[in-house]
Structure formats: C-alpha cells, structure tokens
C-alpha positions as MATLAB code, in Angstrom:
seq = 'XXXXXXXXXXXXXXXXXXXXXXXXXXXXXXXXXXXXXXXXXXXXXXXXXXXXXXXXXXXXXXXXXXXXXXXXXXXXXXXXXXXXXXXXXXXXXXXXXXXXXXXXXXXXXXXXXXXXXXXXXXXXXXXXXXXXXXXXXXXXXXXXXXXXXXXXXXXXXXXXXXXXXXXXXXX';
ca = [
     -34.825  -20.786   25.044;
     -34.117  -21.812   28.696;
     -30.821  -20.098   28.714;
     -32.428  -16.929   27.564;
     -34.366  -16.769   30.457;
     -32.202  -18.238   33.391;
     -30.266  -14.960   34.087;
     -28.140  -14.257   37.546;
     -29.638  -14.352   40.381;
     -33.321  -13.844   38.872;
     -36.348  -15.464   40.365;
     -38.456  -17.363   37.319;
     -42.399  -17.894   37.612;
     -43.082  -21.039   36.227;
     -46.799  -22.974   36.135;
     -47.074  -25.779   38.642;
     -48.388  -28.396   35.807;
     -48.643  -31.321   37.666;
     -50.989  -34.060   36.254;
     -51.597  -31.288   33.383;
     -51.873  -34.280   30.684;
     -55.187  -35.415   32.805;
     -56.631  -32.023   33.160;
     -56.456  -31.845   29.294;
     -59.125  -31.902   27.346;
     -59.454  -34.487   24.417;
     -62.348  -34.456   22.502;
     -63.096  -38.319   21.259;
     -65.307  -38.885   18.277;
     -65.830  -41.340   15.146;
     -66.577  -38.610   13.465;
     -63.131  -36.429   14.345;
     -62.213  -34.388   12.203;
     -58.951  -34.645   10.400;
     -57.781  -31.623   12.206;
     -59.326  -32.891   15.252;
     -57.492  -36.222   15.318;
     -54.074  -33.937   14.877;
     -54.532  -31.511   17.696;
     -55.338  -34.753   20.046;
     -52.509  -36.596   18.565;
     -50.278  -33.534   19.443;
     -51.572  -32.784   22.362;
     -50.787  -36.517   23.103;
     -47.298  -36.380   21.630;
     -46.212  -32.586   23.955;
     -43.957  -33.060   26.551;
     -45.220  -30.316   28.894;
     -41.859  -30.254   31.274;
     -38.986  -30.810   29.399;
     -38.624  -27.080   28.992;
     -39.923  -26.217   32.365;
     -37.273  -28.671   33.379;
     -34.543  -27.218   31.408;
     -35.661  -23.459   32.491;
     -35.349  -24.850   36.497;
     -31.790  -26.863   36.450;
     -30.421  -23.436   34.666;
     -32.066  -21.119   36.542;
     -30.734  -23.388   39.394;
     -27.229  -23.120   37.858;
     -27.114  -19.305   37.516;
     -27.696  -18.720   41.002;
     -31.867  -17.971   40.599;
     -34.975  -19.328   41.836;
     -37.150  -20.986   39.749;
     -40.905  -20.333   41.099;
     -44.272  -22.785   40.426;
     -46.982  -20.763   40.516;
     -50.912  -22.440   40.136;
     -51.625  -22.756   36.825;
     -55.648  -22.436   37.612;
     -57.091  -19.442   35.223;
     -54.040  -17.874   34.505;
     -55.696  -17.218   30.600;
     -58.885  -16.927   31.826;
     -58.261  -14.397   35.021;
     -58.548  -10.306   33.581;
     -54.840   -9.057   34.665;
     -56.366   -5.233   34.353;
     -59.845   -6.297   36.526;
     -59.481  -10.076   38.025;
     -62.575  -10.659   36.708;
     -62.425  -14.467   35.698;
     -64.367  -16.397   33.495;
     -64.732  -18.530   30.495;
     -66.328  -16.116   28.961;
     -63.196  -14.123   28.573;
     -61.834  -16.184   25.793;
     -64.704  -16.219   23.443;
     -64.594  -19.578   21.141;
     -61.641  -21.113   23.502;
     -59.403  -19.031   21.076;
     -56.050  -17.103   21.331;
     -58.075  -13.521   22.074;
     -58.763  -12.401   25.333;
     -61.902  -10.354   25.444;
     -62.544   -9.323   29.525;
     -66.476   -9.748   29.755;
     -66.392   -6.976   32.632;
     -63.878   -4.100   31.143;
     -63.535   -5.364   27.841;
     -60.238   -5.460   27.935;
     -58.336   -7.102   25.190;
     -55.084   -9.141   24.164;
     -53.693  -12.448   23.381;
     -54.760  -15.290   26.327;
     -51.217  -16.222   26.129;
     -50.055  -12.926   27.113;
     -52.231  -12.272   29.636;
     -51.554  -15.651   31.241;
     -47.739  -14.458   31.555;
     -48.624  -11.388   33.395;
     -50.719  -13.589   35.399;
     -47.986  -15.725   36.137;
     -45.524  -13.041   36.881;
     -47.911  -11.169   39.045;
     -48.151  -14.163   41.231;
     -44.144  -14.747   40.915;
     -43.975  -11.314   42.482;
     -46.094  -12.282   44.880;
     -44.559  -14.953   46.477;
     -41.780  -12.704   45.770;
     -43.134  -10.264   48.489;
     -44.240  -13.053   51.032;
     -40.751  -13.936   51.069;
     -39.669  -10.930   51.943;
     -42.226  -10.157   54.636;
     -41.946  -13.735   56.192;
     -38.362  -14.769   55.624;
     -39.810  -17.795   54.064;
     -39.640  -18.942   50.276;
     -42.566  -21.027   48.830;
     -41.302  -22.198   45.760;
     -44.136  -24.676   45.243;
     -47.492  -24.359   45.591;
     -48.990  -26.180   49.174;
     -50.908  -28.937   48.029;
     -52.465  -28.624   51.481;
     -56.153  -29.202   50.330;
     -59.003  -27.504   48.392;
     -59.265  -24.685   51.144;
     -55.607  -23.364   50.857;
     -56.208  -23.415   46.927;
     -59.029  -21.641   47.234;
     -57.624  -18.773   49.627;
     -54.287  -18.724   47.281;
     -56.806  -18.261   44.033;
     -58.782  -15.676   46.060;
     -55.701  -13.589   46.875;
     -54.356  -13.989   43.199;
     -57.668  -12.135   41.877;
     -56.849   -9.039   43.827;
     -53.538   -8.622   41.626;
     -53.657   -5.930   39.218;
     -51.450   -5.443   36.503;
     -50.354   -1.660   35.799;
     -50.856   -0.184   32.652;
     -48.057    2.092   32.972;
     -44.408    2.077   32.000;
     -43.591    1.150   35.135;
     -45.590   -2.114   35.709;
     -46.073   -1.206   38.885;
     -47.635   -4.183   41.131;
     -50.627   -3.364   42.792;
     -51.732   -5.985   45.581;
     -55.532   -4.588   46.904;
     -54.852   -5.290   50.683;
     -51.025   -5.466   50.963;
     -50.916   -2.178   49.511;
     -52.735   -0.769   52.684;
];
C-alpha cells in the first residue's frame, strides 16, 4: 500500500499520531462484552505507524514530502461547512451526518479530505513563505488552537475540480 501512494515528487498528508495509543479510548468492564474485550484487545495489538512509517521512508525515496498534519477532528470537522462536533458521527459509527448542513458520507472519507485540505495548506504556506512545516509546532495549546481555527475555514469543493477554498487567503 505505501508504494501505491509514494509517487515522484508528490507531497503526502499524513496524521501527526503521536501518543495516539493514550488518546485511545478503552472501555474497561467485568462485564465486557465478548466483542468488547476484542475491539480493546485489537486496538491494543494495532501498530498505528508502521504504515505511516513505510508511506514516509518511500515517499522520502521517490523524491516527495511526506506531510503530518494534526490529527484533532479530522472525522468529526464537516469538510463542506467546518462545522465540528461529536454530534456529526451519530453512535461513534462509520456515517458522517453534519448536524449543521446535513451533509453525509463515511467519517473515514471525510477525515481524508480533511487531511488533504490541510496538506494543501501547508502546501500554500510554503509557497508564500519559502518555508516547509512538515510537522506540526508543538509550540503550546495557543498555536494548536490558532492552527485548528484556521483548519475550520477550509472548504472542500463539491465540484470536479476540487477546487480549495481557504475563507481569508482567498481574499
């Protein structure tokens, strides 16, 4: 799968998913279901960067740029709206529902145009500044907070053109 996606010279979005194992949630009971016991032990067993890993050293290889992006809301955050919520994936499932334009498609999906959107993004910054970003700045809860403010103006085109639409850049 990683050599799929590491072509020439391309520029990869990737989830920064640092200390993702202690941000996930594991539901402990006695009374644990059978099913419950083998989504934790999964969950558990995953090895959440081998293939981010992989995807990097041959992006690396072909001449690309692999890019972290925040991982924050990415299947929570409306790609047609921004509006972001919990709400948006009703029962923690696979279906996006946006509470605030309905609209609707799988979370894993719209997490991937949420993570490209903000590829493109630091994309553009690198362009305007001269300067690539290729992790996020762990500089503090304040920088988070203005990247995840800037990422909820990105709107993702409907149109065969996927045209990215950035609300104050685009002034």
């Amino acid at each position: 799968m990683s050599k799929a996606i590491a072509e020439p010279h391309a520029m990869v979005g990737l989830e920064w998913l640092k200390d993702i194992r202690n941000r996930t949630e594991r539901r402990r009971s006695k009374n644990a279901s059978v099913k419950r016991r083998k989504a934790n032990r999964k969950v558990s067993s995953w090895s959440f960067a081998d293939v981010q890993a992989k995807t990097a050293y041959k992006t690396r290889l072909s001449g690309g740029v692999p890019i972290w992006v925040d991982a924050d809301y990415t299947s929570q955050g409306c790609s047609i709206c921004g509006h972001t919520g919990k709400e948006n994936r009703p029962n923690n499932g696979l279906l996006f529902v946006c509470a605030h334009c309905g609209h609707t498609l799988h979370a894993d999906l719209v997490a991937a145009r949420n993570i490209s959107m903000r590829t493109l993004l630091i994309r553009q910054d690198w362009v305007r500044t001269g300067r690539l970003s290729a992790v996020p700045e762990a500089s503090g809860d304040e920088a988070k907070a203005a990247r995840l403010s800037r990422y909820a103006e990105l709107r993702w085109s409907l149109d065969a053109s996927s045209v990215l639409i950035v609300g104050r850049m685009a002034h």
